[in-house]
């Protein structure tokens, strides 16, 4: 199909080896027979030379456009009334292809030919998909001016750069090489179905009627035509108004041939004269002059009311519902680096721009740990959209702001599973003067690309709502409900990486992972912050070096966390402005270590504040900050600031706390200056438990926090591990903690039981992690199993919980379950379950298994009695059944190969010796023979009568296998042989 917008774009280009323009058709009805013959040859010459083009043009579609003057840049409508052959384009194409078959070797047979109407004028357009072979003349070709001999290759480059000439030997070699390479690419491409995307304006019309209550759709409408052969593609609605006259809404599909569609509508009298006509169509993605498509439709259908679907929706349906957007203009913004899944590292902002311009790609996830700059990147991108897209509304939703409202929605037995739930929660926070979106209107505005939605920090919702937030359905709905028609939907989610990675097997969407800054970016950041003050930049870089990530990372130059740079800059600027003393760290703190960069930063800041806060020392500050991090609202007001401290603090201290460098006070709310600290101080809360060794601190809040945040291999867990050492006391504390959690589980509801299970797994995996980092013994399956037995039992393990342990680390926590009985246990999203060793004596009883798909290329090993009937296998049944099917297939194959092998010894109803050379010559015996020889099933044999022959024979002990060979039935000897394998 020839795209109208593509043709228009081509008219602005110059002629080339793959593009030719002609003002007039080759002949008319007054041409003589001789002239007609030569002009047919001229047409074939142009088509064949375009097929070959010229070296470097392979893989690009070719076009021949009749009715356009290249020199005048003007369209001359082709007069089809004076050329009989052009009245039937199909017949013309058929005749042309027949002639090409006779004229050329490897002629192009899938060319397209259409009449295209531009500005009310007719063009004849040939489209030639790039060939994969050279087109060579089979017979002599007589053209308008010359005779071209058979056997030559015509190309389109001569002295005038686009004239037709005979290819040189080198040009032929180059073309053959390029076509051959292109053919390989085409052959290796995964075949794609010719997707003919049906679209509709049904929702647009219905919502237009909802807004204008006096309107209704007349009976027998809509009238639809979806003829993909002739590309007559439209949808027609007639709308009646009880106060005014009727009007039509006509949808013209982006792939419709406008001329044929218009002729069909006129021929069938589908439009009543003098009735207003509104035309809606898709916005082109690759047309520079967007109004060109509308201009052609206005001319062809004789109406002034032509709109792009999204344009009509924005102006007439939902612009009044858009919330005001004020640009953020982030200060000191430095564009960071992102790891784009499958594509390597790219600049983050450019990746977002590329995604935003793509069709049928509704969701982008920006992930990374706290402080890496996810929100800052999004805000910079939203400002770009605001500056460049005047018809795009922007809705930024801070999950933290609306999480309480979402909880209230969820409590009304409503599972959160749709963007509209977030919108409603946001509207509760807004003083919006006017009616908000309905669910259908929100979906239409997003689908049309008129509303860009950002859900910032969705991990807050995941952590707070748990199972009441159906994240899988939520993500699925974005594609199934918000990107179904125009497919222009754009939704951005930011999320901590370890929350999102938990969902990676269930949800496949485009995602980027923000990376730390390298040294150059860090310098750029400080240069902007200090306005190129070299002294302060050097000082900041020296201080920032204290907080670098490990230089042993894969990308050793990506070692600076943006939030740390911001804090360093802030401290230097504050010191310069207020003349504070140099930062030192002579004092110690219970939970902070100066050897850990983040601790060093907090220690430095808090030490400086001791002078201001008087008796409020470092530990008191840390205690206060921990309590702030644990608040559900993530902030406190003037009325409850005192509640966060175990000390009696006066009003003056409260005033000073509001100015703490780590905090920010605004609108009567005291909160952290950076989101990173909410997680950081939660980590100190967990660490404090292990310092105090008090199981009475296993509160509901601590249990939920540990279960959600403390995961094997994530940054939260790794930071705590750096402060701890493996010891028998740690093993004992873990054992006591888990026993206490099990006791609480006996008296709680099922929802909190799930949190306890997660906490048991987290605390055990923290023990494993600390052992891995500081244990003297080797970290392997044996050492992990020893710890498992220490905590959950020796010969018989009970209450084992292994949850949310993802395959994200080279040091795998794997256990040896051989000869063990495991009862009342829980295994869920433990990626290494099938790596664990299992034998015939392994028994699982009354245990729960879920989301334990084996890693790629890993074959699960289990036995008939591995899982008892009282186990809940859930989705693991598919893995078990699949593996059983594979084992059955392998068993059948083994039986068949054994039968074939023993058949080699079968003569006259008995086993006879056979030459070793003969037995070994059979390919299928290669894998079987060593085992059979080792176990004495087959043995070496020396025949006294033939002492020079090296022979094998079936041993006397296994001669009963003859029953299997003769009758095909099982026998004890066969069972013994199979067991050997």
Tab-separated table of C-alpha atoms in Angstrom, residues 725-726 769-779:
chain	number	residue	atom	x	y	z
A	725	UNK	CA	30.237	-9.668	61.511
A	726	UNK	CA	29.365	-13.326	61.422
A	769	UNK	CA	24.585	-12.534	53.539
A	770	UNK	CA	26.684	-11.668	56.581
A	771	UNK	CA	28.271	-15.127	56.470
A	772	UNK	CA	29.034	-14.637	52.797
A	773	UNK	CA	30.742	-11.301	53.457
A	774	UNK	CA	32.611	-12.037	56.704
A	775	UNK	CA	32.530	-15.799	57.338
A	776	UNK	CA	35.834	-17.617	57.429
A	777	UNK	CA	34.432	-20.789	55.840
A	778	UNK	CA	33.842	-21.092	52.102
A	779	UNK	CA	30.487	-19.827	50.914
